[in-house]
């Protein structure tokens, strides 16, 4: 099957007028491959990020195409327009522009497209921008769509999009079976180093989902690209990912935030990019973290809304290791502010949420035992080596 995706990629590359930007799977599909759904009823899983480089919605583009019979929409977490807060129920409804029915994938008994809706379609298309971190739910919406397609004998087409961090770094622990949830349905690293299309290929094969899957590759995408290099506009995939820097940093501070130890700038343009607390010695902490010489990142002290804050700036996403950086930050906070750290770990609700997000209870155990951040990172190195042996089989881009 992989040969098919590479052939599609080659044909796409040869048939476009060359422009120095990335063409998403949506744009490649619209230019050359609409024949794949000829005579088929199509359902689309998307949100506001499913658009072309001019900002035109995949909903509108597919609905208005005479070659596509779009009959249903499916909404992930945050809703079809991305304005619903994390964790809030997404309701069924109708798209005000096209009148198409919208079926929710978030908030019901499970996160699969309902069978009643699947009976009305022949092909399910998936077009959503991911951020490249395991707890971000869009990849698990995709996984559940793969399962539903397999169970109901439907074809599924994943329209590929860039991994904001470059799709070449793998980092962090692989989630344990007991921490399976909708922020980790299958066992993959916290940062998995694949585009959403490549991850679809991986899950469909390794997890034996076996849906009839086609991945529509991008054109001009190279492994290690940062977002600016793609030439694509940034469309916030959710309210707290307003810019690429927040996307890069989500995998560093997202789980950490569950401990309630420091603020992360939620609801601002600096969401997930800061660590803040009244007791934080920002200048000292920034200097100490910079002295670790962590790849692809710099730390700066500042006052953020009057609170002592350290700003995380990712200078090179292609080498940045988000979870390694998180461990360095947590070890620093444990060492310099032990009373604050111990207090945070006494909150059972926060500890449970952190373990669920990071996918294991070993990290907090190591922190309590005084492990260095290098020792913690070493604890998952063999897991990542084994994962990477499987991962490389499903990579589309060089």
mmCIF file of C-alpha atoms in Angstrom, residues 3 17 49 88 125 127 133 146 169 208 214 224-225 227 232 240 244 262-263 287 321 342-343 361 368 379:
data_model
loop_
_atom_site.group_PDB
_atom_site.id
_atom_site.type_symbol
_atom_site.label_atom_id
_atom_site.label_comp_id
_atom_site.label_asym_id
_atom_site.label_seq_id
_atom_site.Cartn_x
_atom_site.Cartn_y
_atom_site.Cartn_z
ATOM 1 C CA UNK A 3 3.948 2.324 -2.878
ATOM 2 C CA UNK A 17 3.143 24.630 -11.255
ATOM 3 C CA UNK A 49 -8.039 24.323 10.006
ATOM 4 C CA UNK A 88 -16.850 20.883 26.307
ATOM 5 C CA UNK A 125 -12.520 12.203 4.392
ATOM 6 C CA UNK A 127 -8.790 17.062 7.050
ATOM 7 C CA UNK A 133 1.739 15.687 20.431
ATOM 8 C CA UNK A 146 -10.216 4.554 10.925
ATOM 9 C CA UNK A 169 11.717 14.427 16.464
ATOM 10 C CA UNK A 208 -4.337 -3.866 12.984
ATOM 11 C CA UNK A 214 -5.767 6.260 1.364
ATOM 12 C CA UNK A 224 12.178 19.109 9.535
ATOM 13 C CA UNK A 225 10.304 22.102 8.099
ATOM 14 C CA UNK A 227 5.786 26.321 10.053
ATOM 15 C CA UNK A 232 0.976 28.265 4.771
ATOM 16 C CA UNK A 240 -5.076 27.910 23.211
ATOM 17 C CA UNK A 244 3.139 28.068 15.895
ATOM 18 C CA UNK A 262 2.878 27.116 37.457
ATOM 19 C CA UNK A 263 0.758 29.178 35.091
ATOM 20 C CA UNK A 287 19.689 31.361 33.250
ATOM 21 C CA UNK A 321 12.895 18.052 22.213
ATOM 22 C CA UNK A 342 5.910 18.786 47.188
ATOM 23 C CA UNK A 343 2.698 20.746 47.770
ATOM 24 C CA UNK A 361 3.177 7.254 36.676
ATOM 25 C CA UNK A 368 10.278 12.120 43.842
ATOM 26 C CA UNK A 379 14.382 5.784 30.924
#
